[in-house]
Amino acid sequence: MSYDGYYAVCNPLRYKLIMSGPVCRNLVLACWIMGFFPNLISTFKIANLKFCDRNIQHFFCDSSPLMQLSCQNTNTLQTLNFFTASSIVLFLFAFTLGSYVRIIMTISTIPSFNGKFKAFSTCASHLAVVLISFGTVVLYMFAQEPAQI
């Protein structure tokens, strides 16, 4: 969304050319890959854990409760999960922040107030969602006790 907003505001006349069907498909594919592949290592490691009880009372597979049920030491696996999630969040935050910095720089060069208002209102809803999402992630990360990280 930030990439789309960047081209909508910074290159409005070339937007249709740049944001073509293949580009949109590649962006969606990149989102799927970034959501799937970084978690494969920890998923395989969790699948190979030894559990004390054969009766696991979970109807969903969240990694934290499964690691708590394990008889093995899962500190390295918890650390791996934390750093994988942190690196993904930091990369996405940096990419989004960079896009919005460029958008704000472009909006500041628009001479009329109405033009600035229209350009900013194009991205305002996405910016609000980004701030809420990343704000929640940051608050959650700082609310964790060091032993759980």
CSV table of C-alpha atoms in Angstrom, one decimal:
chain,number,residue,atom,x,y,z
A,1,MET,CA,0.0,0.0,0.0
A,2,SER,CA,2.8,2.4,0.8
A,3,TYR,CA,4.4,1.6,-2.6
A,4,ASP,CA,1.1,2.2,-4.3
A,5,GLY,CA,0.6,5.5,-2.4
A,6,TYR,CA,4.1,6.6,-3.2
A,7,TYR,CA,3.5,6.3,-7.0
A,8,ALA,CA,0.0,7.7,-6.8
A,9,VAL,CA,1.3,10.9,-5.1
A,10,CYS,CA,4.8,11.2,-6.5
A,11,ASN,CA,4.2,10.1,-10.1
A,12,PRO,CA,0.5,10.5,-10.7
A,13,LEU,CA,0.8,10.8,-14.5
A,14,ARG,CA,2.9,7.6,-14.7
A,15,TYR,CA,0.8,5.7,-12.1
A,16,LYS,CA,-1.1,3.5,-14.6
A,17,LEU,CA,2.0,2.6,-16.4
A,18,ILE,CA,4.0,1.8,-13.3
A,19,MET,CA,1.3,0.0,-11.3
A,20,SER,CA,0.4,-2.5,-14.0
A,21,GLY,CA,-1.1,-5.9,-13.5
A,22,PRO,CA,2.2,-7.8,-13.4
A,23,VAL,CA,3.6,-5.3,-10.8
A,24,CYS,CA,0.6,-5.7,-8.6
A,25,ARG,CA,0.8,-9.5,-8.9
A,26,ASN,CA,4.5,-9.4,-8.0
A,27,LEU,CA,3.8,-7.2,-5.0
A,28,VAL,CA,1.1,-9.7,-3.8
A,29,LEU,CA,3.5,-12.6,-4.4
A,30,ALA,CA,6.2,-10.8,-2.4
A,31,CYS,CA,3.8,-10.4,0.5
A,32,TRP,CA,2.9,-14.1,0.5
A,33,ILE,CA,6.6,-15.1,0.3
A,34,MET,CA,7.6,-12.7,3.1
A,35,GLY,CA,4.8,-14.1,5.2
A,36,PHE,CA,5.5,-17.8,4.5
A,37,PHE,CA,9.1,-18.6,4.0
A,38,PRO,CA,10.8,-16.9,7.0
A,39,ASN,CA,8.7,-19.0,9.4
A,40,LEU,CA,9.5,-22.3,7.8
A,41,ILE,CA,12.6,-23.0,9.9
A,42,SER,CA,10.9,-22.4,13.2
A,43,THR,CA,7.8,-24.4,12.0
A,44,PHE,CA,10.0,-27.4,11.2
A,45,LYS,CA,11.8,-27.1,14.6
A,46,ILE,CA,8.5,-26.9,16.5
A,47,ALA,CA,7.2,-29.9,14.6
A,48,ASN,CA,10.2,-31.9,15.8
A,49,LEU,CA,9.8,-31.0,19.4
A,50,LYS,CA,9.2,-33.7,22.0
A,51,PHE,CA,6.0,-33.1,24.1
A,52,CYS,CA,5.4,-34.4,27.6
A,53,ASP,CA,1.7,-35.0,27.1
A,54,ARG,CA,0.3,-36.6,24.0
A,55,ASN,CA,-3.0,-34.8,24.5
A,56,ILE,CA,-2.5,-31.3,23.2
A,57,GLN,CA,-5.7,-29.3,23.9
A,58,HIS,CA,-5.4,-26.7,21.2
A,59,PHE,CA,-7.6,-26.1,18.2
A,60,PHE,CA,-5.1,-23.8,16.6
A,61,CYS,CA,-1.4,-24.0,16.3
A,62,ASP,CA,0.1,-21.0,17.9
A,63,SER,CA,3.8,-21.4,18.4
A,64,SER,CA,4.1,-20.1,22.0
A,65,PRO,CA,1.6,-22.5,23.6
A,66,LEU,CA,3.2,-25.4,21.7
A,67,MET,CA,6.6,-24.5,22.9
A,68,GLN,CA,5.3,-24.2,26.5
A,69,LEU,CA,4.0,-27.8,26.2
A,70,SER,CA,7.4,-29.2,25.1
A,71,CYS,CA,9.7,-31.1,27.4
A,72,GLN,CA,12.7,-29.7,25.7
A,73,ASN,CA,14.5,-26.4,26.2
A,74,THR,CA,12.9,-24.0,23.7
A,75,ASN,CA,14.9,-20.8,24.5
A,76,THR,CA,16.9,-20.9,21.3
A,77,LEU,CA,13.7,-21.4,19.3
A,78,GLN,CA,12.0,-18.6,21.1
A,79,THR,CA,14.9,-16.3,20.3
A,80,LEU,CA,14.8,-17.4,16.7
A,81,ASN,CA,11.1,-16.6,16.5
A,82,PHE,CA,11.7,-13.2,18.1
A,83,PHE,CA,14.5,-12.2,15.8
A,84,THR,CA,12.6,-13.5,12.7
A,85,ALA,CA,9.5,-11.5,13.6
A,86,SER,CA,11.6,-8.4,14.6
A,87,SER,CA,13.5,-8.4,11.3
A,88,ILE,CA,10.3,-8.8,9.2
A,89,VAL,CA,8.6,-6.0,11.2
A,90,LEU,CA,11.7,-3.7,11.0
A,91,PHE,CA,12.1,-4.3,7.2
A,92,LEU,CA,8.5,-3.5,6.6
A,93,PHE,CA,8.5,-0.5,8.8
A,94,ALA,CA,11.6,0.9,7.1
A,95,PHE,CA,10.1,0.4,3.7
A,96,THR,CA,6.8,2.0,4.7
A,97,LEU,CA,8.6,4.9,6.5
A,98,GLY,CA,10.8,5.5,3.4
A,99,SER,CA,7.7,5.6,1.2
A,100,TYR,CA,5.9,8.1,3.5
A,101,VAL,CA,9.0,10.3,3.8
A,102,ARG,CA,9.1,10.6,0.0
A,103,ILE,CA,5.4,11.2,-0.1
A,104,ILE,CA,5.6,14.0,2.4
A,105,MET,CA,8.5,15.5,0.6
A,106,THR,CA,6.6,15.5,-2.6
A,107,ILE,CA,3.4,16.9,-1.0
A,108,SER,CA,5.4,19.7,0.6
A,109,THR,CA,6.4,20.9,-2.9
A,110,ILE,CA,2.8,21.3,-4.1
A,111,PRO,CA,2.1,25.0,-4.1
A,112,SER,CA,-1.7,25.1,-3.4
A,113,PHE,CA,-3.3,24.2,-0.1
A,114,ASN,CA,-6.1,22.3,-1.9
A,115,GLY,CA,-3.5,20.2,-3.8
A,116,LYS,CA,-1.7,19.4,-0.6
A,117,PHE,CA,-5.0,18.4,1.1
A,118,LYS,CA,-6.0,16.2,-1.8
A,119,ALA,CA,-2.6,14.5,-1.9
A,120,PHE,CA,-2.5,13.9,1.8
A,121,SER,CA,-6.1,12.7,2.1
A,122,THR,CA,-5.2,10.0,-0.5
A,123,CYS,CA,-2.8,8.4,1.9
A,124,ALA,CA,-4.2,9.5,5.3
A,125,SER,CA,-6.3,6.3,5.9
A,126,HIS,CA,-3.5,4.0,5.1
A,127,LEU,CA,-1.1,6.1,7.3
A,128,ALA,CA,-3.6,5.8,10.2
A,129,VAL,CA,-3.8,2.0,9.7
A,130,VAL,CA,0.0,1.8,9.5
A,131,LEU,CA,0.5,3.8,12.7
A,132,ILE,CA,-2.1,1.7,14.6
A,133,SER,CA,-0.6,-1.6,13.3
A,134,PHE,CA,3.1,-0.7,13.9
A,135,GLY,CA,2.2,1.0,17.2
A,136,THR,CA,0.5,-2.1,18.5
A,137,VAL,CA,3.5,-4.3,17.5
A,138,VAL,CA,5.9,-1.9,19.2
A,139,LEU,CA,3.8,-1.8,22.4
A,140,TYR,CA,3.5,-5.6,22.4
A,141,MET,CA,7.2,-6.1,22.0
A,142,PHE,CA,8.1,-3.7,24.8
A,143,ALA,CA,5.4,-5.2,27.1
A,144,GLN,CA,7.0,-8.6,26.9
A,145,GLU,CA,9.2,-9.7,29.8
A,146,PRO,CA,12.8,-10.3,28.9
A,147,ALA,CA,12.5,-14.0,29.8
A,148,GLN,CA,9.9,-14.5,27.2
A,149,ILE,CA,11.9,-12.8,24.5
